């Protein structure tokens, strides 16, 4: 038996982290969990540590339970990402906090199985440069990018005419524009096909998630923005398409489960049997449908793709402003319809600068958070009338 590959899981108690541990439980002859980190869920982490006994355990914030010798603080992400026993780093951290861990892992020559899309959105060329420099590799865990990677299967980028990324359309696909603007938190958290954490579920409802995925695809596959399209596919069975220059189109399909793209990110470019994944039954699917995105009803898509096209710091500003706006919506200080207003105002206020270091990304991220956090609803006032 060849040596097992060590896996560090950043964000092990979240939806992707727990799915990864289910995959590892079935693939124990190939992989071993060597490092686990959680943001603040100490109870969930303790249960995982008791089951897996990893060499390294880290908690980003909150108290470490008594009689546990875990590491604590923001540095645990870097320590886990560069752990000597880790061959693969599964980065499932939520938000821009995942970028420095990805860079550290790539510099250390690790494979990064990337579920933190903010890494490429905020880091862009910094990340692809770190992979080249350190000899590490970047393999997507996101179902759409995993699908594209599988369709490309080593083909040259000159062979590709278009990437077509599918979107479920989220819970408001069929709602009127007015109803969407006033949607409540529990409406937005009711995703039709995927069970995920709160941040990404809101991003799926606004389609910000799809904008982040377009930017991510641009960096991962080196395809220009005018050759990346989005189509709504409510069943979430086709995970994306690649159209080649001869007009041939490949798609990757499967019932919606993150365990398949997680497994593929761990084993790529190989495939291994896995008894835990449901067998595909085309008859049971009955029908697959596709429709155009309602761009006016979901302005976060165009705002994000435009930020990607502008490049520089604009994607990081978009991402940070969105993180703040989503948090404000979840706590009740913004309406759903105000999320794009906050993000557009923050992009207008900060413009786009060149970003050439992690410090520069951190700086612009913080400035965008400050601007988005200070955004106020414009209320009617006498000066409006006089102006
Ligand atoms: Mg996705």
CSV table of C-alpha atoms and ligand atoms in Angstrom, one decimal:
chain,number,residue,atom,x,y,z
A,1,UNK,CA,0.0,0.0,0.0
A,2,UNK,CA,1.3,3.4,-0.9
A,3,UNK,CA,1.5,6.1,1.8
A,4,UNK,CA,-1.8,7.8,2.5
A,5,UNK,CA,-2.0,11.5,1.6
A,6,UNK,CA,-2.4,13.9,4.5
A,7,UNK,CA,-5.4,16.3,4.2
A,8,UNK,CA,-5.7,19.6,6.2
A,9,UNK,CA,-9.2,20.9,6.3
A,10,UNK,CA,-9.7,24.6,6.9
A,11,UNK,CA,-13.2,25.2,8.0
A,12,UNK,CA,-13.9,21.6,9.0
A,13,UNK,CA,-17.2,22.2,10.9
A,14,UNK,CA,-18.9,24.0,8.0
A,15,UNK,CA,-20.9,22.4,5.2
A,16,UNK,CA,-18.0,21.7,2.9
A,17,UNK,CA,-15.8,20.6,5.8
A,18,UNK,CA,-18.3,18.0,7.1
A,19,UNK,CA,-18.9,16.7,3.6
A,20,UNK,CA,-15.1,16.3,3.2
A,21,UNK,CA,-14.9,14.2,6.3
A,22,UNK,CA,-17.7,12.0,5.0
A,23,UNK,CA,-15.6,11.5,1.8
A,24,UNK,CA,-12.4,10.8,3.8
A,25,UNK,CA,-14.3,8.3,6.0
A,26,UNK,CA,-15.0,6.2,2.8
A,27,UNK,CA,-11.5,6.8,1.4
A,28,UNK,CA,-9.4,5.9,4.4
A,29,UNK,CA,-6.9,3.7,2.5
A,30,UNK,CA,-6.0,6.8,0.4
A,31,UNK,CA,-6.3,9.8,2.7
A,32,UNK,CA,-5.8,10.8,6.4
A,33,UNK,CA,-7.0,14.0,8.1
A,34,UNK,CA,-3.9,15.5,9.6
A,35,UNK,CA,-5.1,19.0,10.5
A,36,UNK,CA,-8.6,20.5,11.3
A,37,UNK,CA,-9.5,24.1,11.9
A,38,UNK,CA,-12.8,25.7,12.7
A,39,UNK,CA,-13.8,29.4,13.0
A,40,UNK,CA,-15.7,29.3,16.3
A,41,UNK,CA,-17.6,26.1,16.5
A,42,UNK,CA,-15.6,24.5,19.4
A,43,UNK,CA,-18.2,21.8,20.2
A,44,UNK,CA,-18.3,20.6,16.5
A,45,UNK,CA,-14.6,20.7,16.3
A,46,UNK,CA,-14.2,18.6,19.5
A,47,UNK,CA,-16.4,15.9,18.1
A,48,UNK,CA,-14.4,15.8,14.9
A,49,UNK,CA,-11.1,15.7,16.8
A,50,UNK,CA,-12.3,12.8,19.0
A,51,UNK,CA,-13.3,10.9,15.8
A,52,UNK,CA,-10.2,11.7,13.7
A,53,UNK,CA,-7.4,12.4,16.2
A,54,UNK,CA,-5.6,14.8,13.8
A,55,UNK,CA,-1.9,15.9,14.4
A,56,UNK,CA,-3.0,19.6,14.4
A,57,UNK,CA,-6.1,21.3,15.7
A,58,UNK,CA,-6.8,25.0,15.5
A,59,UNK,CA,-9.7,27.3,16.5
A,60,UNK,CA,-9.8,30.8,14.9
A,61,UNK,CA,-11.9,32.5,17.6
A,62,UNK,CA,-13.8,31.8,20.8
A,63,UNK,CA,-12.6,29.9,23.9
A,64,UNK,CA,-10.7,26.6,23.6
A,65,UNK,CA,-12.6,24.1,25.8
A,66,UNK,CA,-10.8,23.0,29.0
A,67,UNK,CA,-8.4,20.0,28.6
A,68,UNK,CA,-7.9,20.6,24.9
A,69,UNK,CA,-4.5,21.6,23.7
A,70,UNK,CA,-5.6,23.3,20.5
A,71,UNK,CA,-3.9,26.2,18.8
A,72,UNK,CA,-5.9,29.4,18.7
A,73,UNK,CA,-6.1,32.7,16.7
A,74,UNK,CA,-6.1,33.8,13.0
A,75,UNK,CA,-2.6,32.2,12.6
A,76,UNK,CA,-4.1,28.7,12.8
A,77,UNK,CA,-5.2,28.9,9.2
A,78,UNK,CA,-1.6,29.4,8.0
A,79,UNK,CA,-0.2,26.8,10.4
A,80,UNK,CA,-2.7,24.1,9.2
A,81,UNK,CA,-2.2,25.1,5.6
A,82,UNK,CA,1.6,24.6,5.9
A,83,UNK,CA,1.6,21.6,8.2
A,84,UNK,CA,4.4,19.3,7.2
A,85,UNK,CA,2.1,16.2,7.1
A,86,UNK,CA,-0.4,17.9,4.8
A,87,UNK,CA,-0.2,17.1,1.1
A,88,UNK,CA,-3.6,18.6,0.3
A,89,UNK,CA,-5.1,21.7,1.9
A,90,UNK,CA,-8.9,21.8,1.6
A,91,UNK,CA,-9.7,25.5,2.0
A,92,UNK,CA,-13.3,25.9,3.0
A,93,UNK,CA,-12.9,29.1,5.0
A,94,UNK,CA,-15.8,31.6,4.5
A,95,UNK,CA,-14.8,34.9,3.0
A,96,UNK,CA,-11.6,36.9,2.3
A,97,UNK,CA,-9.9,35.4,5.4
A,98,UNK,CA,-9.1,32.3,3.2
A,99,UNK,CA,-6.7,34.1,0.9
A,100,UNK,CA,-3.6,34.1,3.1
A,101,UNK,CA,-3.9,30.4,3.9
A,102,UNK,CA,-4.2,29.6,0.2
A,103,UNK,CA,-1.0,31.7,-0.6
A,104,UNK,CA,0.9,30.0,2.3
A,105,UNK,CA,-0.1,26.5,1.1
A,106,UNK,CA,0.9,27.2,-2.5
A,107,UNK,CA,4.2,28.7,-1.4
A,108,UNK,CA,4.8,25.5,0.5
A,109,UNK,CA,4.1,23.4,-2.6
A,110,UNK,CA,0.8,21.9,-1.5
A,111,UNK,CA,-2.2,21.0,-3.5
A,112,UNK,CA,-5.0,23.4,-2.6
A,113,UNK,CA,-8.5,22.0,-3.0
A,114,UNK,CA,-10.2,25.4,-3.2
A,115,UNK,CA,-13.7,25.9,-1.8
A,116,UNK,CA,-13.0,29.5,-0.8
A,117,UNK,CA,-13.8,31.4,-3.9
A,118,UNK,CA,-12.8,34.7,-2.4
A,119,UNK,CA,-9.2,33.5,-2.7
A,120,UNK,CA,-9.2,33.9,-6.5
A,121,UNK,CA,-11.7,36.8,-6.5
A,122,UNK,CA,-9.5,38.9,-4.1
A,123,UNK,CA,-6.1,37.4,-4.9
A,124,UNK,CA,-6.3,36.8,-8.6
A,125,UNK,CA,-2.8,36.9,-10.1
A,126,UNK,CA,-1.2,36.8,-6.6
A,127,UNK,CA,-2.6,33.3,-6.2
A,128,UNK,CA,-1.7,32.0,-9.7
A,129,UNK,CA,1.9,33.4,-9.2
A,130,UNK,CA,2.2,31.7,-5.8
A,131,UNK,CA,1.2,28.4,-7.4
A,132,UNK,CA,3.9,28.8,-10.1
A,133,UNK,CA,6.5,29.9,-7.6
A,134,UNK,CA,6.0,27.3,-4.9
A,135,UNK,CA,5.1,24.4,-7.2
A,136,UNK,CA,1.7,23.9,-5.6
A,137,UNK,CA,-1.5,23.4,-7.5
A,138,UNK,CA,-5.0,24.8,-7.3
A,139,UNK,CA,-7.9,22.4,-7.9
A,140,UNK,CA,-11.5,23.8,-7.6
A,141,UNK,CA,-14.0,22.2,-5.3
A,142,UNK,CA,-16.9,24.4,-6.5
A,143,UNK,CA,-19.2,22.2,-8.5
A,144,UNK,CA,-19.2,24.4,-11.6
A,145,UNK,CA,-15.4,24.7,-11.8
A,146,UNK,CA,-15.0,21.0,-11.1
A,147,UNK,CA,-17.3,20.4,-14.0
A,148,UNK,CA,-15.3,22.7,-16.3
A,149,UNK,CA,-12.0,21.1,-15.2
A,150,UNK,CA,-13.5,17.7,-16.0
A,151,UNK,CA,-14.8,18.8,-19.4
A,152,UNK,CA,-11.4,20.5,-20.3
A,153,UNK,CA,-9.5,17.3,-19.3
A,154,UNK,CA,-6.1,18.8,-20.2
A,155,UNK,CA,-7.2,20.4,-23.5
A,156,UNK,CA,-5.5,23.6,-24.6
A,157,UNK,CA,-7.2,26.9,-23.8
A,158,UNK,CA,-7.0,27.7,-27.6
A,159,UNK,CA,-9.5,24.9,-28.1
A,160,UNK,CA,-12.1,26.5,-25.9
A,161,UNK,CA,-14.7,28.9,-27.4
A,162,UNK,CA,-17.0,29.4,-24.3
A,163,UNK,CA,-17.5,28.4,-20.7
A,164,UNK,CA,-21.2,28.2,-19.8
A,165,UNK,CA,-21.6,28.2,-16.0
A,166,UNK,CA,-25.0,27.0,-14.8
A,167,UNK,CA,-26.9,28.7,-11.9
A,168,UNK,CA,-29.8,27.2,-10.0
A,169,UNK,CA,-31.4,30.7,-10.1
A,170,UNK,CA,-31.9,30.6,-6.3
A,171,UNK,CA,-35.1,30.9,-4.3
A,172,UNK,CA,-36.3,34.0,-6.1
A,173,UNK,CA,-36.0,32.8,-9.7
A,174,UNK,CA,-39.7,33.2,-10.4
A,175,UNK,CA,-40.5,36.1,-8.0
A,176,UNK,CA,-41.5,39.5,-9.2
A,177,UNK,CA,-38.9,42.3,-9.0
A,178,UNK,CA,-40.9,44.0,-6.2
A,179,UNK,CA,-41.2,40.8,-4.2
A,180,UNK,CA,-37.4,40.2,-4.5
A,181,UNK,CA,-36.6,43.7,-3.2
A,182,UNK,CA,-38.6,43.0,-0.1
A,183,UNK,CA,-37.6,39.4,0.5
A,184,UNK,CA,-37.1,38.3,4.1
A,185,UNK,CA,-34.1,36.5,5.5
A,186,UNK,CA,-35.9,33.2,5.9
A,187,UNK,CA,-37.1,33.4,2.2
A,188,UNK,CA,-33.5,34.0,1.1
A,189,UNK,CA,-32.2,31.1,3.2
A,190,UNK,CA,-34.5,28.6,1.5
A,191,UNK,CA,-32.3,27.4,-1.4
A,192,UNK,CA,-34.1,25.1,-3.8
A,193,UNK,CA,-31.4,22.5,-4.5
A,194,UNK,CA,-28.3,23.0,-2.3
A,195,UNK,CA,-27.9,22.9,1.5
A,196,UNK,CA,-25.1,25.3,2.4
A,197,UNK,CA,-24.0,27.9,5.0
A,198,UNK,CA,-25.8,31.2,5.4
A,199,UNK,CA,-23.4,33.5,3.5
A,200,UNK,CA,-23.3,31.4,0.3
A,201,UNK,CA,-27.0,30.8,0.5
A,202,UNK,CA,-27.7,34.5,0.4
A,203,UNK,CA,-25.1,34.9,-2.3
A,204,UNK,CA,-27.0,32.3,-4.3
A,205,UNK,CA,-30.3,34.3,-3.8
A,206,UNK,CA,-28.7,37.6,-5.1
A,207,UNK,CA,-26.6,35.8,-7.8
A,208,UNK,CA,-23.5,37.4,-6.2
A,209,UNK,CA,-22.3,33.8,-5.9
A,210,UNK,CA,-22.4,33.4,-9.7
A,211,UNK,CA,-20.5,36.6,-10.2
A,212,UNK,CA,-17.8,35.3,-7.9
A,213,UNK,CA,-17.8,32.0,-9.8
A,214,UNK,CA,-17.3,33.8,-13.2
A,215,UNK,CA,-14.3,35.7,-11.7
A,216,UNK,CA,-13.0,32.5,-10.3
A,217,UNK,CA,-13.4,30.7,-13.6
A,218,UNK,CA,-11.5,33.5,-15.4
A,219,UNK,CA,-8.5,33.1,-13.2
A,220,UNK,CA,-8.6,29.2,-12.9
A,221,UNK,CA,-8.9,28.6,-16.7
A,222,UNK,CA,-7.5,31.7,-18.2
A,223,UNK,CA,-10.6,32.4,-20.3
A,224,UNK,CA,-11.5,36.0,-21.0
A,225,UNK,CA,-14.7,37.4,-19.5
A,226,UNK,CA,-16.5,37.8,-22.9
A,227,UNK,CA,-16.2,34.1,-23.3
A,228,UNK,CA,-17.8,33.1,-19.9
A,229,UNK,CA,-21.6,33.0,-19.8
A,230,UNK,CA,-24.2,32.1,-17.2
A,231,UNK,CA,-27.4,30.2,-17.8
A,232,UNK,CA,-30.1,29.4,-15.3
A,233,UNK,CA,-30.7,25.6,-14.8
A,234,UNK,CA,-33.1,25.1,-11.9
A,235,UNK,CA,-32.5,21.3,-11.4
A,236,UNK,CA,-28.7,21.7,-10.7
A,237,UNK,CA,-27.9,18.5,-12.6
A,238,UNK,CA,-25.7,20.0,-15.3
A,239,UNK,CA,-22.9,21.6,-13.3
A,240,UNK,CA,-21.5,23.5,-16.3
A,241,UNK,CA,-20.7,23.3,-20.0
A,242,UNK,CA,-17.6,23.8,-22.1
A,243,UNK,CA,-18.0,24.7,-25.8
A,244,UNK,CA,-15.0,24.0,-28.0
A,245,UNK,CA,-14.0,25.9,-31.2
A,246,UNK,CA,-15.4,23.2,-33.5
A,247,UNK,CA,-18.9,23.8,-31.9
A,248,UNK,CA,-18.8,20.6,-29.8
A,249,UNK,CA,-20.2,21.0,-26.2
A,250,UNK,CA,-19.3,18.9,-23.2
A,251,UNK,CA,-21.2,19.0,-19.9
A,252,UNK,CA,-20.6,17.3,-16.6
A,253,UNK,CA,-23.6,16.1,-14.7
A,254,UNK,CA,-24.6,14.5,-11.4
A,255,UNK,CA,-27.2,14.7,-8.7
A,256,UNK,CA,-26.4,17.8,-6.5
A,257,UNK,CA,-23.9,16.6,-3.9
A,258,UNK,CA,-20.7,18.4,-3.0
A,259,UNK,CA,-19.1,15.1,-2.1
A,260,UNK,CA,-18.4,14.4,-5.8
A,261,UNK,CA,-16.4,17.6,-6.6
A,262,UNK,CA,-14.6,17.2,-3.2
A,263,UNK,CA,-13.5,13.7,-4.0
A,264,UNK,CA,-12.4,14.8,-7.5
A,265,UNK,CA,-10.4,17.7,-6.1
A,266,UNK,CA,-8.6,15.2,-3.8
A,267,UNK,CA,-7.8,12.6,-6.5
A,268,UNK,CA,-7.5,14.7,-9.7
A,269,UNK,CA,-6.4,13.9,-12.4
A,270,UNK,CA,-7.3,10.4,-11.3
A,271,UNK,CA,-10.7,9.0,-10.5
A,272,UNK,CA,-11.3,6.4,-7.7
A,273,UNK,CA,-14.4,4.3,-7.0
A,274,UNK,CA,-16.6,5.6,-4.2
A,275,UNK,CA,-19.6,3.6,-3.0
A,276,UNK,CA,-21.1,6.5,-1.1
A,277,UNK,CA,-22.2,8.6,-4.1
A,278,UNK,CA,-25.7,8.0,-5.5
A,279,UNK,CA,-25.8,6.3,-8.9
A,280,UNK,CA,-27.1,8.5,-11.8
A,281,UNK,CA,-30.6,7.8,-13.0
A,282,UNK,CA,-31.5,9.8,-16.1
A,283,UNK,CA,-35.1,8.5,-16.2
A,284,UNK,CA,-35.7,9.7,-12.6
A,285,UNK,CA,-34.6,13.2,-13.7
A,286,UNK,CA,-37.5,13.5,-16.1
A,287,UNK,CA,-36.5,16.9,-17.6
A,288,UNK,CA,-33.7,19.4,-17.6
A,289,UNK,CA,-34.5,23.0,-18.3
A,290,UNK,CA,-32.4,26.1,-19.1
A,291,UNK,CA,-33.4,29.8,-19.1
A,292,UNK,CA,-31.8,33.2,-19.4
A,293,UNK,CA,-30.7,35.1,-16.3
A,294,UNK,CA,-33.1,38.0,-15.3
A,295,UNK,CA,-30.2,40.5,-15.2
A,296,UNK,CA,-32.3,43.4,-14.1
A,297,UNK,CA,-33.9,41.5,-11.2
A,298,UNK,CA,-30.5,40.3,-10.0
A,299,UNK,CA,-28.1,43.2,-10.5
A,300,UNK,CA,-25.4,41.6,-8.3
A,301,UNK,CA,-24.4,39.4,-11.2
A,302,UNK,CA,-23.5,42.2,-13.6
A,303,UNK,CA,-22.0,44.3,-10.8
A,304,UNK,CA,-19.6,41.5,-10.0
A,305,UNK,CA,-18.7,40.5,-13.6
A,306,UNK,CA,-18.0,44.2,-14.3
A,307,UNK,CA,-15.8,44.4,-11.3
A,308,UNK,CA,-13.9,41.3,-12.6
A,309,UNK,CA,-13.5,43.0,-16.0
A,310,UNK,CA,-12.1,46.2,-14.4
A,311,UNK,CA,-9.7,44.0,-12.5
A,312,UNK,CA,-7.2,45.4,-10.0
A,313,UNK,CA,-8.8,45.9,-6.6
A,314,UNK,CA,-12.4,46.1,-8.0
A,315,UNK,CA,-13.2,42.4,-7.4
A,316,UNK,CA,-11.9,42.6,-3.8
A,317,UNK,CA,-14.0,45.7,-3.2
A,318,UNK,CA,-17.1,43.9,-4.7
A,319,UNK,CA,-16.4,40.9,-2.5
A,320,UNK,CA,-15.8,42.9,0.8
A,321,UNK,CA,-18.8,45.1,0.2
A,322,UNK,CA,-21.0,42.1,-0.5
A,323,UNK,CA,-19.8,40.3,2.7
A,324,UNK,CA,-20.7,43.4,4.8
A,325,UNK,CA,-24.1,43.9,3.0
A,326,UNK,CA,-25.0,40.2,3.5
A,327,UNK,CA,-24.1,40.4,7.2
A,328,UNK,CA,-26.2,43.6,7.5
A,329,UNK,CA,-29.1,41.9,5.7
A,330,UNK,CA,-28.9,38.8,8.0
A,331,UNK,CA,-28.9,41.0,11.1
A,332,UNK,CA,-31.9,43.1,9.8
A,333,UNK,CA,-30.2,46.5,9.1
A,334,UNK,CA,-30.6,46.2,5.2
A,335,UNK,CA,-33.4,45.0,2.9
A,336,UNK,CA,-32.6,42.4,0.3
A,337,UNK,CA,-33.0,45.0,-2.4
A,338,UNK,CA,-30.4,47.3,-0.7
A,339,UNK,CA,-27.6,44.7,-1.0
A,340,UNK,CA,-26.7,45.8,-4.6
A,341,UNK,CA,-27.1,49.5,-3.6
A,342,UNK,CA,-24.4,49.1,-0.9
A,343,UNK,CA,-22.1,47.2,-3.2
A,344,UNK,CA,-22.5,49.6,-6.2
A,345,UNK,CA,-21.9,52.6,-3.9
A,346,UNK,CA,-18.8,51.1,-2.4
A,347,UNK,CA,-17.4,50.3,-5.9
A,348,UNK,CA,-18.1,53.9,-7.0
A,349,UNK,CA,-16.5,55.3,-3.9
A,350,UNK,CA,-13.2,53.3,-4.1
A,351,UNK,CA,-12.6,52.9,-7.9
A,352,UNK,CA,-10.0,50.4,-8.9
A,353,UNK,CA,-6.3,50.3,-7.9
A,354,UNK,CA,-3.5,47.9,-8.8
A,355,UNK,CA,-3.0,45.3,-6.1
A,356,UNK,CA,0.4,43.6,-6.1
A,357,UNK,CA,0.7,42.2,-2.5
A,358,UNK,CA,-1.3,40.5,0.1
A,359,UNK,CA,-1.0,43.6,2.3
A,360,UNK,CA,-2.5,45.8,-0.5
A,361,UNK,CA,-5.4,43.3,-0.8
A,362,UNK,CA,-6.0,43.4,3.0
A,363,UNK,CA,-5.9,47.2,2.9
A,364,UNK,CA,-8.5,47.6,0.1
A,365,UNK,CA,-10.6,44.9,1.8
A,366,UNK,CA,-10.7,46.9,5.0
A,367,UNK,CA,-11.5,50.2,3.2
A,368,UNK,CA,-14.3,48.5,1.3
A,369,UNK,CA,-15.7,47.1,4.6
A,370,UNK,CA,-15.6,50.6,6.2
A,371,UNK,CA,-17.4,52.2,3.3
A,372,UNK,CA,-20.0,49.4,3.0
A,373,UNK,CA,-20.6,49.4,6.8
A,374,UNK,CA,-21.2,53.2,6.8
A,375,UNK,CA,-23.7,53.1,3.9
A,376,UNK,CA,-27.0,54.7,4.9
A,377,UNK,CA,-30.4,54.4,3.3
A,378,UNK,CA,-31.3,57.8,1.6
A,379,UNK,CA,-34.4,59.0,3.3
A,380,UNK,CA,-36.5,61.9,2.1
A,381,UNK,CA,-35.4,65.3,3.5
A,382,UNK,CA,-36.2,68.9,2.9
A,383,UNK,CA,-32.8,69.5,1.2
A,384,UNK,CA,-33.8,66.9,-1.4
A,385,UNK,CA,-36.7,69.1,-2.4
A,386,UNK,CA,-34.7,72.3,-2.4
A,387,UNK,CA,-31.8,70.8,-4.4
B,1,LIG,MG1,-21.0,26.8,-7.1
